[in-house]
Amino acid sequence: MATENVTTNDRCRVCGESALWEFLDLGLIPPANKFRAELDDEADPYPLVVVKCQNCHHVQLKHTVDRELLFSKYHYYSSNSGPLQAHFQEYAQELESSLLEHDDFVVEIGSNDGVLLREFGDSINVLGIDPAENVAAEASKYGVETITKFFSTDVANEVRRTDGKADVVLANNVVGHIDNIDELMRGISSLLAEEGHFIMEVRYLPDLLNTGAFESIYHEHISYFSVHSLKKLAEEYDMELTAVERIDIHGGSIRAYIRHKSSKNAVGSGLEFKKDYVADLIDFEVGIGLSETSPYAEFADLTERRRDRIQALLRRLEKSNKSVVGYGAPAKGNVLLNYCGISSDQVQYITDTTPMKQGTYTPGTDIPVCSPEKFVNDYPDYALLLAWNYRQAILEQEADYREEGGRFIIPAPYLDVV
Ligand code: DWN
Ligand code: ZN
């Protein structure tokens, strides 16, 4: 293990408590998005241990890998997944019809290739913030101006000085990626207009636990939120969680609406019915024992069971000389492949729509990543659906493959062959 790019956190990132309960150790795993141009290139592994704070119950990684190493040159482009693009198109329309007004200023933290911001009409002023220059360059092709820095209070103040306060601050699948939560929240608090909304999408902890989706745990994902923990976090910064909704994206997420406690306006007609879900979901979380130990111990058991079943199936297929390829090379796929110890003997290659991933090798498992044409030109016996969060769309899109006798192995939420 390389030691220079990783630190151990002895205290809870939210409340500072030192009593942290380790409930899952996935071992040494390389950063999940470190696809390599050459097999000789480095993919150093780092510990992947998950802890729960015994005081505020915040679930988080024990270690922090240097963010420059994880995000500066980033292999993930949101627009390369059709269903995700559709999700953000719909989200932009929803925001325009329910919350946004003519000439509003919208800032997105972790704006990636502008997949969301590019969808707003000309009457909305948008600004992205994302540290990955290669990905931000893609956003600029769509006219989405992007500051290529990690979000911080300094960046927030810079934006405020130049463009004024933001009516809406968005953060999709990024709040959980930030080690210094205090810096994030102070920055948002300073940037957000008095009557503005901070809206985030984040993986929902109960969905992760219930599905045993251990592969959603990797070094980029530092915090795992519940409605309870988000509500407390908002309150610490004189903000309030006004509304929340569950969304069926990335294997189960929530969209949470936060604003300054001092806001005077009504939350807005678009949010009225989602207000009650805050209390409802907190009741649900109490009901499943989220502040106790059992859901986490069960998750750790389920993780091992899922690993054993996946390994057994792939060994069986290898023995019977079946061809198996991976479908989609998401970051979570690399955690699954590494934790299950899968090699290129079992999965010959992986197909992915992202040009930057094509021609590379997976970190830790050395499996070549190819373009989807290779799959279409020579259908394998089995396709291991690593991008299982897009199951429905991919099964529809690959109807021909299945008609010709090809079968998909769906590794999550439970192992299935269809
Ligand atoms: O938080 C994060 C989430 C939201 O996105 C990140 N830290 C990184 C990333 O995680 P991921 O890599 O697990 O995300 P996806 O969206 O599940 O990745 C899907 C991958 O599969 C992409 O590389 C595109 C590819 N794909 C494909 O090859 N064919 C996707 C679809 C839908 C397809 O048909
Ligand atoms: Zn804590």
Coordinates of C-alpha atoms and ligand atoms in Angstrom, one line a residue:
M1 CA 0.0 0.0 0.0
A2 CA 1.2 3.5 -0.8
T3 CA 1.1 5.6 2.3
E4 CA 1.9 9.1 1.0
N5 CA -1.6 9.8 -0.5
V6 CA -3.8 8.6 2.3
T7 CA -4.6 9.8 5.8
T8 CA -6.5 8.1 8.6
N9 CA -9.4 9.9 10.2
D10 CA -9.5 9.4 14.0
R11 CA -12.5 11.6 14.4
C12 CA -16.0 11.9 13.0
R13 CA -16.0 14.3 10.1
V14 CA -19.4 15.8 11.3
C15 CA -19.2 16.0 15.1
G16 CA -15.5 15.3 16.0
E17 CA -16.3 12.2 18.1
S18 CA -13.4 9.7 18.4
A19 CA -15.5 6.6 19.0
L20 CA -15.9 5.2 15.5
W21 CA -17.2 1.7 15.0
E22 CA -15.6 -0.2 12.1
F23 CA -18.3 -2.4 10.5
L24 CA -16.9 -3.1 7.1
D25 CA -13.4 -3.7 5.8
L26 CA -13.2 -4.2 2.0
G27 CA -9.4 -4.6 2.1
L28 CA -6.9 -2.8 -0.1
I29 CA -8.6 -1.5 -3.3
P30 CA -7.2 0.9 -5.9
P31 CA -9.1 4.1 -6.6
A32 CA -12.2 3.0 -8.6
N33 CA -11.8 5.5 -11.4
K34 CA -8.1 5.0 -12.0
F35 CA -8.3 3.4 -15.4
R36 CA -4.8 2.9 -16.8
A37 CA -3.5 3.6 -20.3
E38 CA -0.8 0.9 -19.9
L39 CA -0.7 -2.2 -17.7
D40 CA 2.5 -0.9 -16.2
D41 CA 0.9 2.3 -15.0
E42 CA 0.3 2.5 -11.2
A43 CA -2.9 1.8 -9.5
D44 CA -1.8 1.8 -5.9
P45 CA -4.4 0.3 -3.5
Y46 CA -5.6 2.0 -0.4
P47 CA -7.6 0.8 2.6
L48 CA -11.4 0.8 2.3
V49 CA -12.9 0.7 5.7
V50 CA -16.3 2.0 6.7
V51 CA -17.1 3.3 10.2
K52 CA -20.1 4.7 12.0
C53 CA -19.8 7.5 14.5
Q54 CA -21.0 6.3 17.9
N55 CA -22.2 9.8 18.7
C56 CA -24.0 11.3 15.7
H57 CA -24.2 8.0 13.7
H58 CA -22.7 9.5 10.6
V59 CA -21.4 6.7 8.3
Q60 CA -18.1 7.5 6.6
L61 CA -14.8 6.1 5.4
K62 CA -12.0 5.7 7.9
H63 CA -9.4 6.9 5.4
T64 CA -9.1 9.8 3.1
V65 CA -7.2 9.5 -0.2
D66 CA -5.8 12.7 -1.6
R67 CA -8.5 14.4 -3.6
E68 CA -6.0 15.6 -6.3
L69 CA -5.2 11.9 -7.0
L70 CA -8.9 11.0 -7.2
F71 CA -10.5 13.9 -9.1
S72 CA -7.9 16.0 -11.1
K73 CA -8.0 13.8 -14.2
Y74 CA -11.4 12.2 -14.0
H75 CA -12.6 9.3 -16.1
Y76 CA -16.3 9.7 -15.4
Y77 CA -18.5 11.8 -17.8
S78 CA -22.1 11.9 -16.7
S79 CA -23.3 12.4 -20.2
N80 CA -22.0 9.1 -21.4
S81 CA -24.9 7.3 -19.7
G82 CA -28.1 7.8 -21.6
P83 CA -30.5 7.2 -18.6
L84 CA -28.5 9.7 -16.5
Q85 CA -28.7 12.3 -19.1
A86 CA -32.4 11.8 -19.3
H87 CA -32.6 12.0 -15.5
F88 CA -30.9 15.4 -15.6
Q89 CA -33.0 16.7 -18.5
E90 CA -36.1 15.9 -16.5
Y91 CA -34.6 17.5 -13.3
A92 CA -33.8 20.7 -15.2
Q93 CA -37.4 20.9 -16.5
E94 CA -38.8 20.3 -13.0
L95 CA -36.7 23.0 -11.5
E96 CA -37.6 25.5 -14.2
S97 CA -41.3 24.8 -13.7
S98 CA -41.4 24.7 -9.9
L99 CA -38.7 26.9 -8.4
L100 CA -36.7 29.0 -10.9
E101 CA -37.6 32.4 -12.0
H102 CA -36.5 34.5 -15.0
D103 CA -32.8 35.7 -14.6
D104 CA -32.1 33.4 -11.6
F105 CA -28.5 32.5 -10.9
V106 CA -27.8 28.7 -10.5
V107 CA -24.4 27.4 -9.4
E108 CA -23.6 23.7 -9.5
I109 CA -20.9 22.2 -7.3
G110 CA -19.4 19.1 -9.1
S111 CA -20.9 20.0 -12.4
N112 CA -19.0 17.4 -14.3
D113 CA -19.5 17.8 -18.1
G114 CA -22.4 20.2 -17.6
V115 CA -25.0 17.4 -18.0
L116 CA -27.5 19.3 -15.9
L117 CA -26.5 23.0 -16.4
R118 CA -26.6 22.7 -20.2
E119 CA -30.3 21.8 -20.0
F120 CA -31.5 25.2 -18.6
G121 CA -33.0 27.7 -20.9
D122 CA -31.3 31.0 -21.8
S123 CA -33.2 33.0 -19.1
I124 CA -31.3 31.1 -16.4
N125 CA -27.7 32.1 -15.6
V126 CA -25.6 29.1 -14.8
L127 CA -22.1 28.5 -13.5
G128 CA -20.3 25.2 -12.8
I129 CA -17.6 24.4 -10.4
D130 CA -15.6 21.2 -10.9
P131 CA -11.9 20.4 -10.3
A132 CA -11.5 18.0 -13.3
E133 CA -10.2 20.0 -16.2
N134 CA -10.7 17.3 -18.8
V135 CA -14.4 17.0 -17.8
A136 CA -15.0 20.7 -17.5
A137 CA -13.6 21.2 -21.0
E138 CA -16.5 19.1 -22.2
A139 CA -18.9 21.3 -20.4
S140 CA -17.5 24.4 -22.0
K141 CA -18.3 22.9 -25.5
Y142 CA -22.0 23.3 -24.4
G143 CA -21.4 26.9 -23.3
V144 CA -21.4 26.0 -19.6
E145 CA -18.9 28.2 -17.9
T146 CA -17.0 26.2 -15.3
I147 CA -14.5 27.2 -12.6
T148 CA -12.0 24.3 -12.5
K149 CA -11.3 24.2 -8.8
F150 CA -12.4 22.3 -5.7
F151 CA -15.3 24.1 -4.1
S152 CA -14.2 26.0 -1.0
T153 CA -15.3 29.1 1.0
D154 CA -12.7 31.0 -1.0
V155 CA -14.3 29.9 -4.3
A156 CA -17.8 30.7 -2.9
N157 CA -16.7 34.2 -1.9
E158 CA -15.0 34.7 -5.3
V159 CA -18.3 33.8 -7.1
R160 CA -20.3 36.0 -4.8
R161 CA -18.0 39.0 -5.5
T162 CA -18.1 38.4 -9.3
D163 CA -21.6 37.2 -10.0
G164 CA -23.6 37.8 -6.8
K165 CA -25.3 35.3 -4.5
A166 CA -26.9 32.2 -6.0
D167 CA -30.6 31.7 -6.1
V168 CA -30.1 28.0 -6.3
V169 CA -27.0 25.9 -5.4
L170 CA -27.0 22.4 -6.8
A171 CA -24.8 19.5 -5.8
N172 CA -25.5 16.1 -7.3
N173 CA -23.5 13.1 -6.1
V174 CA -20.8 15.3 -4.7
V175 CA -21.6 16.1 -1.1
G176 CA -20.6 12.6 -0.1
H177 CA -17.3 13.0 -1.9
I178 CA -16.1 15.9 0.2
D179 CA -13.8 15.3 3.2
N180 CA -14.1 18.8 4.7
I181 CA -17.8 19.1 5.2
D182 CA -17.4 22.2 7.3
E183 CA -15.7 24.0 4.5
L184 CA -18.5 22.9 2.1
M185 CA -21.3 24.0 4.3
R186 CA -19.7 27.4 5.2
G187 CA -19.1 28.0 1.5
I188 CA -22.7 27.2 0.6
S189 CA -24.1 29.3 3.4
S190 CA -22.1 32.3 2.2
L191 CA -23.0 31.8 -1.5
L192 CA -26.7 31.1 -1.2
A193 CA -29.1 34.0 -1.4
E194 CA -31.4 34.7 1.6
E195 CA -34.3 33.1 -0.1
G196 CA -32.3 30.6 -2.1
H197 CA -32.4 26.8 -2.2
F198 CA -29.5 24.4 -1.8
I199 CA -30.6 21.2 -3.5
M200 CA -28.6 18.0 -3.5
E201 CA -28.8 14.5 -4.8
V202 CA -27.0 11.9 -2.8
R203 CA -27.0 8.1 -2.5
Y204 CA -29.5 7.1 0.3
L205 CA -27.8 5.1 3.1
P206 CA -30.9 2.8 3.7
D207 CA -31.0 1.9 0.0
L208 CA -27.3 1.0 0.1
L209 CA -27.6 -1.1 3.2
N210 CA -30.8 -2.9 2.1
T211 CA -29.4 -3.9 -1.2
G212 CA -26.0 -4.9 0.1
A213 CA -24.4 -2.8 -2.6
F214 CA -20.9 -2.8 -1.2
E215 CA -19.6 -1.7 -4.6
S216 CA -21.0 1.8 -4.0
I217 CA -18.3 2.1 -1.4
Y218 CA -15.1 3.5 -2.7
H219 CA -12.5 6.2 -1.9
E220 CA -14.4 8.9 -3.7
H221 CA -17.5 8.3 -1.5
I222 CA -16.4 9.5 1.9
S223 CA -19.9 10.1 3.6
Y224 CA -23.1 8.0 3.4
F225 CA -26.1 10.1 4.3
S226 CA -29.5 9.5 5.8
V227 CA -32.3 12.1 6.1
H228 CA -31.5 12.2 9.8
S229 CA -27.9 13.1 9.2
L230 CA -28.6 15.7 6.5
K231 CA -31.2 17.4 8.7
K232 CA -28.7 17.6 11.5
L233 CA -26.0 18.8 9.2
A234 CA -28.2 21.6 7.8
E235 CA -29.2 22.7 11.4
E236 CA -25.5 23.1 12.4
Y237 CA -25.2 25.8 9.7
D238 CA -28.4 27.7 10.6
M239 CA -30.1 26.0 7.7
E240 CA -33.1 23.7 7.5
L241 CA -34.0 20.6 5.5
T242 CA -37.3 21.8 4.0
A243 CA -38.2 18.8 1.8
V244 CA -36.8 15.5 0.6
E245 CA -37.8 12.9 -1.9
R246 CA -36.5 9.4 -2.8
I247 CA -35.3 9.0 -6.4
D248 CA -34.6 5.9 -8.3
I249 CA -31.1 6.8 -9.5
H250 CA -27.7 5.1 -8.8
G251 CA -29.4 2.3 -7.0
G252 CA -31.5 4.5 -4.7
S253 CA -30.8 8.1 -3.8
I254 CA -32.5 11.1 -2.2
R255 CA -33.0 14.7 -3.5
A256 CA -32.8 17.0 -0.5
Y257 CA -33.9 20.7 -0.4
I258 CA -32.1 22.9 2.2
R259 CA -32.3 26.7 2.8
H260 CA -31.4 29.3 5.3
K261 CA -33.4 29.1 8.5
S262 CA -34.0 32.8 8.2
S263 CA -35.9 32.4 4.9
K264 CA -39.2 34.1 5.0
N265 CA -40.9 32.9 1.8
A266 CA -43.1 29.8 1.7
V267 CA -41.1 26.8 0.4
G268 CA -42.9 27.0 -2.9
S269 CA -45.8 25.1 -4.4
G270 CA -43.5 22.6 -6.1
L271 CA -42.1 21.5 -2.7
E272 CA -45.2 21.5 -0.5
F273 CA -46.0 17.8 -0.8
K274 CA -42.3 16.8 -0.3
K275 CA -42.1 18.6 3.1
D276 CA -43.8 15.8 5.0
Y277 CA -41.3 13.2 3.6
V278 CA -38.7 14.6 6.0
A279 CA -40.5 13.4 9.1
D280 CA -41.8 10.2 7.3
L281 CA -38.3 9.2 6.3
I282 CA -36.8 9.9 9.7
D283 CA -39.5 7.6 11.2
F284 CA -38.6 5.0 8.6
E285 CA -34.9 5.3 9.5
V286 CA -35.7 4.9 13.2
G287 CA -37.8 1.9 12.3
I288 CA -35.0 0.1 10.5
G289 CA -32.6 0.9 13.4
L290 CA -30.2 3.2 11.5
S291 CA -28.7 4.5 14.7
E292 CA -28.2 1.0 16.1
T293 CA -25.7 -1.7 14.9
S294 CA -27.9 -4.4 13.3
P295 CA -28.4 -2.9 9.8
Y296 CA -24.6 -2.5 9.5
A297 CA -23.7 -5.9 10.8
E298 CA -26.3 -7.4 8.3
F299 CA -24.8 -5.3 5.5
A300 CA -21.4 -6.7 6.3
D301 CA -22.8 -10.3 6.2
L302 CA -24.7 -9.6 3.0
T303 CA -21.5 -8.2 1.4
E304 CA -19.6 -11.4 2.0
R305 CA -22.6 -13.5 0.8
R306 CA -22.8 -11.5 -2.4
R307 CA -19.1 -11.8 -3.0
D308 CA -19.2 -15.6 -2.5
R309 CA -22.1 -16.1 -4.9
I310 CA -20.6 -13.9 -7.6
Q311 CA -17.3 -15.7 -7.4
A312 CA -19.0 -19.1 -7.5
L313 CA -21.0 -18.3 -10.6
L314 CA -18.0 -16.9 -12.5
R315 CA -15.8 -19.9 -11.5
R316 CA -18.5 -22.2 -12.8
L317 CA -18.7 -20.3 -16.1
E318 CA -14.9 -20.2 -16.5
K319 CA -14.8 -24.0 -16.0
S320 CA -17.4 -24.6 -18.6
N321 CA -15.5 -22.3 -21.1
K322 CA -18.3 -19.8 -21.4
S323 CA -17.3 -16.3 -22.7
V324 CA -18.1 -13.6 -20.1
V325 CA -17.6 -9.8 -20.6
G326 CA -18.4 -6.9 -18.4
Y327 CA -21.1 -4.5 -19.5
G328 CA -20.3 -0.9 -18.5
A329 CA -17.1 0.0 -16.6
P330 CA -18.5 2.2 -13.8
A331 CA -16.4 3.0 -10.7
K332 CA -18.5 0.6 -8.7
G333 CA -17.7 -2.2 -11.1
N334 CA -14.0 -1.9 -10.2
V335 CA -14.8 -2.3 -6.5
L336 CA -16.9 -5.4 -7.3
L337 CA -14.1 -6.9 -9.5
N338 CA -11.4 -6.2 -7.0
Y339 CA -13.3 -7.3 -3.9
C340 CA -14.4 -10.5 -5.6
G341 CA -10.9 -11.1 -7.0
I342 CA -12.1 -11.4 -10.6
S343 CA -9.4 -11.6 -13.3
S344 CA -9.4 -11.4 -17.1
D345 CA -9.6 -15.2 -17.1
Q346 CA -13.1 -14.8 -15.9
V347 CA -14.1 -11.5 -17.5
Q348 CA -12.4 -11.2 -20.9
Y349 CA -13.0 -7.5 -21.5
I350 CA -15.4 -4.7 -20.5
T351 CA -17.4 -2.6 -22.9
D352 CA -18.1 1.1 -22.0
T353 CA -19.5 4.1 -23.8
T354 CA -17.0 6.5 -22.4
P355 CA -14.3 7.3 -25.0
M356 CA -11.7 8.1 -22.3
K357 CA -12.1 4.7 -20.7
Q358 CA -11.8 2.8 -23.9
G359 CA -8.4 1.4 -24.6
T360 CA -7.5 1.4 -20.9
Y361 CA -7.2 -1.3 -18.2
T362 CA -9.2 -1.6 -15.1
P363 CA -7.4 -0.7 -11.8
G364 CA -6.3 -3.7 -9.9
T365 CA -7.8 -6.4 -12.2
D366 CA -6.1 -5.6 -15.5
I367 CA -9.2 -6.2 -17.6
P368 CA -9.2 -4.3 -21.0
V369 CA -12.0 -1.7 -21.5
C370 CA -13.3 -1.6 -25.1
S371 CA -15.9 0.2 -27.1
P372 CA -19.5 -1.2 -27.3
E373 CA -18.8 -2.2 -31.0
K374 CA -16.7 -5.1 -29.9
F375 CA -19.7 -6.5 -27.9
V376 CA -22.1 -6.0 -30.8
N377 CA -19.7 -7.6 -33.3
D378 CA -19.1 -10.7 -31.3
Y379 CA -21.8 -11.4 -28.7
P380 CA -20.4 -13.3 -25.6
D381 CA -22.3 -16.0 -23.8
Y382 CA -22.7 -13.9 -20.7
A383 CA -22.5 -10.1 -20.0
L384 CA -21.8 -9.2 -16.4
L385 CA -23.9 -6.0 -15.9
L386 CA -21.5 -3.9 -13.9
A387 CA -23.6 -0.8 -14.6
W388 CA -26.6 -2.5 -12.9
N389 CA -28.1 0.8 -11.9
Y390 CA -29.2 1.2 -15.5
R391 CA -30.6 -2.4 -15.7
Q392 CA -33.9 -1.6 -17.3
A393 CA -32.5 0.7 -20.0
I394 CA -29.6 -1.6 -20.9
L395 CA -31.8 -4.7 -21.1
E396 CA -34.1 -2.8 -23.5
Q397 CA -31.2 -1.5 -25.5
E398 CA -29.6 -5.0 -25.8
A399 CA -32.8 -6.8 -26.7
D400 CA -31.1 -8.3 -29.8
Y401 CA -28.3 -9.8 -27.7
R402 CA -30.8 -11.6 -25.5
E403 CA -32.9 -12.7 -28.5
E404 CA -29.8 -14.4 -29.9
G405 CA -29.3 -16.3 -26.6
G406 CA -27.0 -14.0 -24.8
R407 CA -27.6 -13.7 -21.0
F408 CA -27.0 -10.9 -18.6
I409 CA -25.6 -11.6 -15.1
I410 CA -27.1 -9.0 -12.8
P411 CA -24.9 -8.8 -9.7
A412 CA -27.1 -6.5 -7.6
P413 CA -29.3 -6.0 -5.7
Y414 CA -29.4 -9.8 -5.8
L415 CA -27.6 -12.1 -8.2
D416 CA -29.7 -12.9 -11.1
V417 CA -29.2 -14.2 -14.6
V418 CA -31.7 -13.0 -17.3
Ligands
DWN1 O1 -20.8 9.4 -7.4 C1 -20.4 8.9 -8.4 C2 -21.5 8.5 -9.4 C3 -22.7 9.2 -9.3 O2 -21.0 8.4 -10.7 C4 -19.0 8.9 -8.9 N1 -18.2 9.0 -7.8 C5 -18.7 8.2 -10.1 C6 -19.8 7.6 -10.9 O3 -20.0 6.3 -10.4 P1 -20.2 5.1 -11.4 O4 -19.0 5.1 -12.3 O5 -20.5 3.9 -10.7 O6 -21.4 5.7 -12.3 P2 -22.4 5.1 -13.4 O7 -23.2 6.2 -13.9 O8 -23.1 3.9 -12.9 O9 -21.4 4.6 -14.6 C7 -21.9 3.9 -15.7 C8 -20.8 3.5 -16.6 O10 -21.3 2.6 -17.6 C9 -20.2 4.7 -17.4 O11 -18.8 4.5 -17.6 C10 -21.0 4.6 -18.7 C11 -21.2 3.2 -18.9 N2 -22.4 2.8 -19.7 C12 -22.3 2.0 -20.8 O12 -21.2 1.6 -21.1 N3 -23.4 1.6 -21.4 C13 -23.6 3.2 -19.2 C14 -24.8 2.9 -19.9 C15 -26.1 3.3 -19.5 C16 -24.6 2.1 -21.1 O13 -25.6 1.7 -21.7
ZN2 ZN -20.2 12.1 14.6

